[in-house]
């Protein structure tokens, strides 16, 4: 399924060996920061060959977080494995010429450069389609391009605020509050993966490539609205927005710490109150009837919070496991790799990096029985593969050296 093309009469090499369900798919990655790189890393984890195009100064996130060496910070390492890095100044005619030679060789172009910027560079969807009619053009935008905010810049906090997520998270405090994770970037990144795969499936069935747009605000607004439309899911509204039940899902204090106790089904609730020695609450709180239970969910969760301090966390966990009641202790980020399940499946694995030493990375979490995902390439140094990729496109060594001399490219 991979596109093969010619560069100055020489064949362009295909994906490196490594398997995965997307083996043979070639991806041109014009993304930066977290959203786009997470999406392209996932495609790479699943077997695609990913060529990351960076400016000659590098992806902005190369210096985000802690690092041993400048340009190889922890956040960059987390979203850029299984890629080759080409450092290229697209604002120069020679740099643009390199990209024009790359585009006919790929199946997908993924970008989170604003559409107006891509057009100014000469690589808007129609311009790219003329170079490669079979290439899926996937763009992540802050705001859908058919709306009035289409030209605005967007980052994770902007979208958390605009989507209503920050309002929901901060309701108890009476002021908006951001989730301390790049959830808008990462959720939209995963939506971008899904969109690319759907477009590739359509191309496989029909031969037709297409433009794919994944806007952050619309993606997150739809994400939040699933449960938080509440009564506003109906026209006219039949109640308030929000999902009251979630507002009461809080850590509960135990005799020696905190945990999450989450009886969910009617059977769970009955089992919990019986095991806790408070069987009378089953009838008093109507927990066998989900409609009546939800109507007084404040009282139900208040009862849990009052009962929980009577036992230690370990005692509650043993009791809940015995009765198949959802519950867990809390993990810290520091001790997460030692969590029995995380350690048992070997999620975090050592990776030896040629310049950064030993790294600890979460392996691809998705399991494919026949075509396993894998980490085949370490996160690249800036321009690490510039010479290699240009040589594949048919550039002679002296041409590559001349481009480097004129600072059109940066070599790793």
Coordinates of C-alpha atoms in Angstrom, one line a residue:
X1 CA 0.0 0.0 0.0
X2 CA 3.0 2.3 0.2
X3 CA 3.5 4.8 -2.5
X4 CA 6.7 4.3 -4.5
X5 CA 8.2 7.1 -6.6
X6 CA 11.3 8.2 -8.3
X7 CA 13.8 10.9 -7.2
X8 CA 16.1 12.0 -10.0
X9 CA 15.5 8.7 -11.6
X10 CA 16.4 6.7 -8.5
X11 CA 13.9 4.6 -6.6
X12 CA 13.0 5.8 -3.1
X13 CA 13.5 3.2 -0.4
X14 CA 10.4 1.9 1.4
X15 CA 9.8 1.5 5.1
X16 CA 12.4 -0.2 7.2
X17 CA 11.7 -3.7 8.4
X18 CA 9.9 -3.9 11.7
X19 CA 6.3 -5.1 11.2
X20 CA 3.2 -3.7 12.7
X21 CA -0.2 -3.3 11.1
X22 CA 0.9 -0.2 9.2
X23 CA 4.1 -1.6 7.8
X24 CA 4.5 -0.3 4.3
X25 CA 2.8 3.0 5.0
X26 CA 5.0 6.1 4.7
X27 CA 4.2 9.2 6.7
X28 CA 5.5 12.8 6.2
X29 CA 5.4 14.4 9.6
X30 CA 5.2 18.2 9.5
X31 CA 4.0 18.5 13.1
X32 CA 5.5 20.0 16.3
X33 CA 5.0 20.3 20.0
X34 CA 2.7 17.4 21.3
X35 CA -0.6 17.0 19.4
X36 CA 0.8 16.1 16.0
X37 CA 3.9 14.3 17.2
X38 CA 1.9 12.0 19.4
X39 CA -0.3 11.1 16.4
X40 CA 2.6 10.4 14.1
X41 CA 4.5 8.5 16.9
X42 CA 1.5 6.2 17.2
X43 CA 1.5 5.6 13.5
X44 CA 5.2 4.9 13.8
X45 CA 4.6 2.5 16.7
X46 CA 2.1 0.7 14.6
X47 CA 4.6 0.1 11.8
X48 CA 4.5 3.2 9.6
X49 CA 7.7 4.8 8.4
X50 CA 7.7 8.3 9.7
X51 CA 9.9 11.1 8.3
X52 CA 9.8 14.1 10.6
X53 CA 10.5 17.5 9.0
X54 CA 11.8 20.1 11.4
X55 CA 13.0 23.6 11.1
X56 CA 16.8 23.9 11.3
X57 CA 16.3 25.2 14.9
X58 CA 14.2 22.1 15.7
X59 CA 10.8 21.3 17.2
X60 CA 9.9 23.8 20.0
X61 CA 9.3 20.9 22.4
X62 CA 12.9 19.7 22.1
X63 CA 13.7 21.9 25.1
X64 CA 10.5 21.2 27.1
X65 CA 11.1 19.3 30.3
X66 CA 14.3 18.1 31.7
X67 CA 17.2 17.0 29.6
X68 CA 20.8 15.7 29.6
X69 CA 21.6 17.4 26.4
X70 CA 19.9 20.5 24.9
X71 CA 17.4 19.6 22.2
X72 CA 16.6 16.2 23.7
X73 CA 14.2 17.0 26.5
X74 CA 11.8 14.6 28.2
X75 CA 8.6 15.8 26.5
X76 CA 10.2 15.5 23.0
X77 CA 11.4 12.0 23.9
X78 CA 7.9 11.0 24.8
X79 CA 6.3 11.7 21.5
X80 CA 9.0 11.3 18.8
X81 CA 10.3 7.8 18.7
X82 CA 10.0 5.6 15.6
X83 CA 10.8 8.6 13.3
X84 CA 13.6 9.9 11.2
X85 CA 14.5 13.6 11.6
X86 CA 15.2 15.8 8.6
X87 CA 16.1 19.5 9.5
X88 CA 15.0 21.7 6.6
X89 CA 14.4 25.4 6.0
X90 CA 11.1 25.3 4.0
X91 CA 11.3 29.1 3.5
X92 CA 14.1 28.7 1.1
X93 CA 13.6 27.6 -2.5
X94 CA 16.0 24.7 -2.1
X95 CA 14.3 23.6 1.1
X96 CA 10.9 23.7 -0.6
X97 CA 12.4 21.7 -3.5
X98 CA 13.4 18.9 -1.1
X99 CA 9.9 18.7 0.3
X100 CA 8.4 18.6 -3.2
X101 CA 10.6 15.6 -4.0
X102 CA 9.5 13.9 -0.7
X103 CA 5.8 14.4 -1.2
X104 CA 5.4 12.0 -4.1
X105 CA 6.9 9.2 -2.0
X106 CA 4.5 9.1 0.9
X107 CA 1.0 7.9 1.7
X108 CA 0.1 10.5 4.3
X109 CA 1.2 14.1 5.1
X110 CA 0.3 15.1 8.7
X111 CA 0.6 18.7 9.8
X112 CA -0.4 21.1 12.6
X113 CA 0.9 24.1 10.8
X114 CA -2.0 26.5 10.4
X115 CA -3.5 26.2 6.9
X116 CA -2.6 29.7 5.9
X117 CA 1.0 29.0 6.8
X118 CA 1.1 25.9 4.8
X119 CA -0.4 27.8 1.8
X120 CA 2.3 30.5 2.1
X121 CA 5.0 27.8 2.1
X122 CA 3.5 26.5 -1.1
X123 CA 2.2 23.3 0.4
X124 CA -1.5 23.7 0.8
X125 CA -3.8 20.7 0.2
X126 CA -4.4 21.4 -3.5
X127 CA -0.7 22.2 -4.1
X128 CA 0.2 18.9 -2.5
X129 CA -2.5 17.0 -4.4
X130 CA -0.9 18.1 -7.6
X131 CA 2.4 16.5 -6.5
X132 CA 0.8 13.3 -5.2
X133 CA -3.0 12.7 -5.9
X134 CA -2.9 9.5 -3.8
X135 CA -1.6 11.2 -0.6
X136 CA -3.9 11.7 2.4
X137 CA -3.5 15.3 3.6
X138 CA -4.3 15.4 7.4
X139 CA -4.3 18.6 9.3
X140 CA -4.9 19.3 13.0
X141 CA -6.2 22.8 13.5
X142 CA -7.1 24.8 16.6
X143 CA -10.5 25.7 15.2
X144 CA -12.4 24.3 12.3
X145 CA -11.7 26.2 9.0
X146 CA -15.3 26.8 8.3
X147 CA -15.8 28.9 11.5
X148 CA -15.0 32.5 12.5
X149 CA -12.0 31.6 14.7
X150 CA -10.3 29.6 12.0
X151 CA -7.2 31.9 11.9
X152 CA -6.6 32.0 15.7
X153 CA -3.7 30.2 17.3
X154 CA -4.5 27.4 19.8
X155 CA -2.7 25.6 22.5
X156 CA -3.9 23.1 25.1
X157 CA -4.9 25.6 27.7
X158 CA -6.8 27.7 25.1
X159 CA -8.8 24.7 24.1
X160 CA -9.4 23.5 27.7
X161 CA -10.8 26.9 28.4
X162 CA -12.9 27.3 25.3
X163 CA -14.3 23.8 25.3
X164 CA -15.8 24.1 28.8
X165 CA -13.4 21.5 30.3
X166 CA -11.7 24.0 32.6
X167 CA -15.1 25.2 33.8
X168 CA -16.2 21.7 34.7
X169 CA -12.9 20.8 36.5
X170 CA -13.1 24.0 38.6
X171 CA -16.8 24.1 39.4
X172 CA -16.3 23.0 43.0
X173 CA -13.7 25.8 43.6
X174 CA -16.0 28.3 41.9
X175 CA -13.4 29.2 39.2
X176 CA -12.1 27.6 36.1
X177 CA -9.2 25.2 36.5
X178 CA -7.0 23.4 34.0
X179 CA -6.4 19.7 34.0
X180 CA -2.6 19.5 34.8
X181 CA -2.0 17.3 31.7
X182 CA -2.0 18.2 28.0
X183 CA -5.4 16.4 27.6
X184 CA -6.7 18.6 24.7
X185 CA -3.5 18.0 22.7
X186 CA -3.4 14.2 23.5
X187 CA -7.1 13.6 22.9
X188 CA -7.0 15.5 19.6
X189 CA -3.8 13.6 18.7
X190 CA -5.6 10.3 19.1
X191 CA -8.6 11.6 17.1
X192 CA -6.0 12.5 14.4
X193 CA -4.7 9.0 14.3
X194 CA -8.2 7.6 13.9
X195 CA -8.9 10.1 11.1
X196 CA -5.8 9.2 9.2
X197 CA -6.6 5.5 9.4
X198 CA -10.1 6.0 8.2
X199 CA -8.9 8.0 5.2
X200 CA -6.3 5.3 4.4
X201 CA -9.0 2.7 4.5
X202 CA -11.2 4.7 2.2
X203 CA -8.2 5.1 -0.2
X204 CA -7.6 1.4 0.0
X205 CA -11.2 0.7 -1.0
X206 CA -11.7 3.3 -3.6
X207 CA -8.3 4.6 -4.7
X208 CA -9.4 8.1 -3.6
X209 CA -7.2 10.2 -1.2
X210 CA -8.8 13.1 0.6
X211 CA -8.2 16.1 2.9
X212 CA -8.8 15.3 6.6
X213 CA -9.2 18.1 9.2
X214 CA -9.3 17.5 13.0
X215 CA -10.0 20.7 14.9
X216 CA -9.1 20.8 18.5
X217 CA -12.0 22.9 19.9
X218 CA -14.7 20.9 18.1
X219 CA -13.0 17.6 19.1
X220 CA -12.8 18.6 22.8
X221 CA -16.3 20.2 22.8
X222 CA -17.8 16.9 21.5
X223 CA -15.7 15.0 24.0
X224 CA -16.9 17.0 27.0
X225 CA -20.5 17.1 25.8
X226 CA -21.0 13.3 25.9
X227 CA -22.0 13.4 29.5
X228 CA -22.1 17.0 30.4
X229 CA -24.8 18.2 28.1
X230 CA -27.2 16.7 30.7
X231 CA -30.6 18.2 30.4
X232 CA -29.4 20.4 27.5
X233 CA -29.2 17.3 25.3
X234 CA -32.9 17.9 24.7
X235 CA -34.7 20.7 23.0
X236 CA -36.0 22.5 24.8
X237 CA -33.8 21.7 27.8
X238 CA -35.4 19.4 30.4
X239 CA -32.7 20.1 33.1
X240 CA -29.4 21.6 33.9
X241 CA -26.2 20.8 32.0
X242 CA -23.5 18.7 33.6
X243 CA -23.4 15.2 35.0
X244 CA -24.0 15.4 38.7
X245 CA -22.8 11.9 39.4
X246 CA -19.2 12.8 38.3
X247 CA -19.1 15.8 40.7
X248 CA -19.3 13.4 43.6
X249 CA -16.7 10.9 42.4
X250 CA -13.9 12.0 44.8
X251 CA -11.1 10.3 46.6
X252 CA -12.4 8.9 49.9
X253 CA -10.4 8.9 53.2
X254 CA -9.5 5.5 54.7
X255 CA -8.1 4.8 58.1
X256 CA -4.5 5.2 56.7
X257 CA -4.8 7.2 53.5
X258 CA -7.0 7.6 50.4
X259 CA -8.5 5.4 47.7
X260 CA -11.1 5.4 45.1
X261 CA -14.3 3.4 45.9
X262 CA -16.5 3.2 42.9
X263 CA -19.5 0.8 43.2
X264 CA -21.1 1.2 39.8
X265 CA -24.0 -1.2 39.2
X266 CA -26.9 -1.9 41.5
X267 CA -25.3 -5.2 42.4
X268 CA -22.0 -3.4 43.3
X269 CA -23.9 -1.0 45.6
X270 CA -25.7 -3.7 47.4
X271 CA -22.5 -5.8 47.8
X272 CA -20.7 -2.8 49.1
X273 CA -23.2 -1.9 51.8
X274 CA -23.6 -5.5 52.9
X275 CA -19.8 -6.0 53.1
X276 CA -19.5 -2.8 55.0
X277 CA -22.0 -4.0 57.6
X278 CA -24.5 -1.3 56.6
X279 CA -27.1 -3.4 54.8
X280 CA -29.9 -1.1 56.0
X281 CA -28.6 1.6 53.6
X282 CA -29.6 -0.6 50.6
X283 CA -33.2 0.2 51.2
X284 CA -32.8 3.6 52.8
X285 CA -30.8 4.9 49.8
X286 CA -32.7 2.9 47.2
X287 CA -29.5 1.7 45.7
X288 CA -31.1 -1.3 43.9
X289 CA -33.1 1.1 41.6
X290 CA -30.6 3.2 39.4
X291 CA -33.2 5.9 38.8
X292 CA -33.9 6.4 42.5
X293 CA -30.2 6.0 43.4
X294 CA -29.2 8.7 41.0
X295 CA -31.9 11.0 42.2
X296 CA -30.2 11.1 45.6
X297 CA -26.6 10.5 44.6
X298 CA -25.4 13.2 47.0
X299 CA -26.6 11.0 50.0
X300 CA -25.2 7.8 48.4
X301 CA -21.7 9.2 48.1
X302 CA -21.8 10.9 51.4
X303 CA -22.5 7.5 53.0
X304 CA -19.5 6.0 51.2
X305 CA -17.3 8.9 52.5
X306 CA -18.6 8.3 56.1
X307 CA -18.0 4.6 56.0
X308 CA -14.6 4.5 54.3
X309 CA -12.5 5.7 57.3
X310 CA -13.5 2.6 59.2
X311 CA -11.0 0.4 57.4
X312 CA -7.5 0.7 56.0
X313 CA -6.9 1.0 52.2
X314 CA -5.6 -2.6 52.1
X315 CA -8.6 -3.9 53.9
X316 CA -11.0 -2.1 51.6
X317 CA -9.1 -3.4 48.5
X318 CA -9.3 -7.0 49.7
X319 CA -13.0 -6.6 50.5
X320 CA -13.7 -5.0 47.1
X321 CA -11.8 -7.6 45.2
X322 CA -13.7 -10.4 47.0
X323 CA -17.0 -8.9 46.0
X324 CA -15.9 -7.6 42.5
X325 CA -16.5 -4.0 43.4
X326 CA -14.4 -1.4 41.4
X327 CA -11.8 0.1 43.7
X328 CA -8.1 1.1 43.6
X329 CA -5.4 2.7 45.6
X330 CA -3.8 5.9 44.3
X331 CA -0.5 5.8 42.4
X332 CA 2.0 8.6 42.2
X333 CA 3.8 9.3 39.0
X334 CA 7.0 8.3 40.7
X335 CA 5.8 4.9 41.7
X336 CA 3.7 4.2 38.6
X337 CA 6.2 1.8 37.0
X338 CA 6.0 -0.4 40.1
X339 CA 2.2 -0.7 40.0
X340 CA 1.5 -4.5 39.9
X341 CA -0.4 -4.3 36.6
X342 CA 2.0 -1.9 34.9
X343 CA 5.0 -3.9 36.0
X344 CA 3.3 -7.2 35.2
X345 CA 2.8 -6.3 31.6
X346 CA 6.2 -4.6 31.2
X347 CA 4.7 -1.3 30.1
X348 CA 7.9 0.7 30.9
X349 CA 10.9 -0.6 29.1
X350 CA 14.6 0.5 28.9
X351 CA 15.8 2.0 25.7
X352 CA 19.4 2.7 25.0
X353 CA 19.9 6.0 23.1
X354 CA 23.1 6.7 21.3
X355 CA 23.5 10.2 22.8
X356 CA 21.1 10.3 25.8
X357 CA 22.1 7.0 27.5
X358 CA 19.5 4.8 29.0
X359 CA 15.9 6.0 28.7
X360 CA 12.7 4.6 30.2
X361 CA 9.8 4.6 27.8
X362 CA 6.2 3.3 27.9
X363 CA 6.0 0.8 25.1
X364 CA 3.1 1.0 22.6
X365 CA 0.2 0.0 24.9
X366 CA -2.1 -1.4 22.1
X367 CA -1.6 -5.1 21.5
X368 CA -1.9 -6.5 17.9
X369 CA -1.9 -10.3 18.0
X370 CA -0.6 -10.9 14.4
X371 CA 1.3 -7.6 13.8
X372 CA 2.9 -6.4 17.0
X373 CA 3.6 -2.7 17.6
X374 CA 7.2 -2.0 18.6
X375 CA 9.8 0.6 19.3
X376 CA 12.2 0.3 16.3
X377 CA 13.9 3.7 16.3
X378 CA 15.0 5.9 19.2
X379 CA 13.8 9.6 19.3
X380 CA 16.0 11.3 16.8
X381 CA 18.5 14.0 17.3
X382 CA 17.8 17.1 15.2
X383 CA 18.6 16.4 11.6
X384 CA 20.0 13.0 12.5
X385 CA 18.6 11.5 9.2
X386 CA 18.9 14.5 6.9
X387 CA 21.7 13.0 4.8
X388 CA 20.1 9.6 4.7
X389 CA 16.7 10.8 3.5
X390 CA 18.1 13.2 1.0
X391 CA 20.4 10.4 -0.4
X392 CA 17.3 8.3 -0.8
X393 CA 15.7 11.1 -2.8
X394 CA 18.7 11.0 -5.2
X395 CA 20.7 13.9 -3.8
X396 CA 24.5 13.4 -4.4
X397 CA 26.9 13.9 -1.4
X398 CA 28.2 17.1 -2.8
X399 CA 24.7 18.5 -3.2
X400 CA 23.9 17.6 0.4
X401 CA 27.1 19.3 1.5
X402 CA 26.2 22.4 -0.5
X403 CA 22.7 22.6 1.1
X404 CA 24.3 22.3 4.5
X405 CA 26.8 25.0 3.7
X406 CA 23.9 27.4 2.7
X407 CA 22.0 26.4 5.9
X408 CA 19.1 25.0 3.9
X409 CA 19.5 21.8 5.9
X410 CA 21.0 20.8 9.2
X411 CA 22.8 17.6 9.5
X412 CA 22.7 15.5 12.7

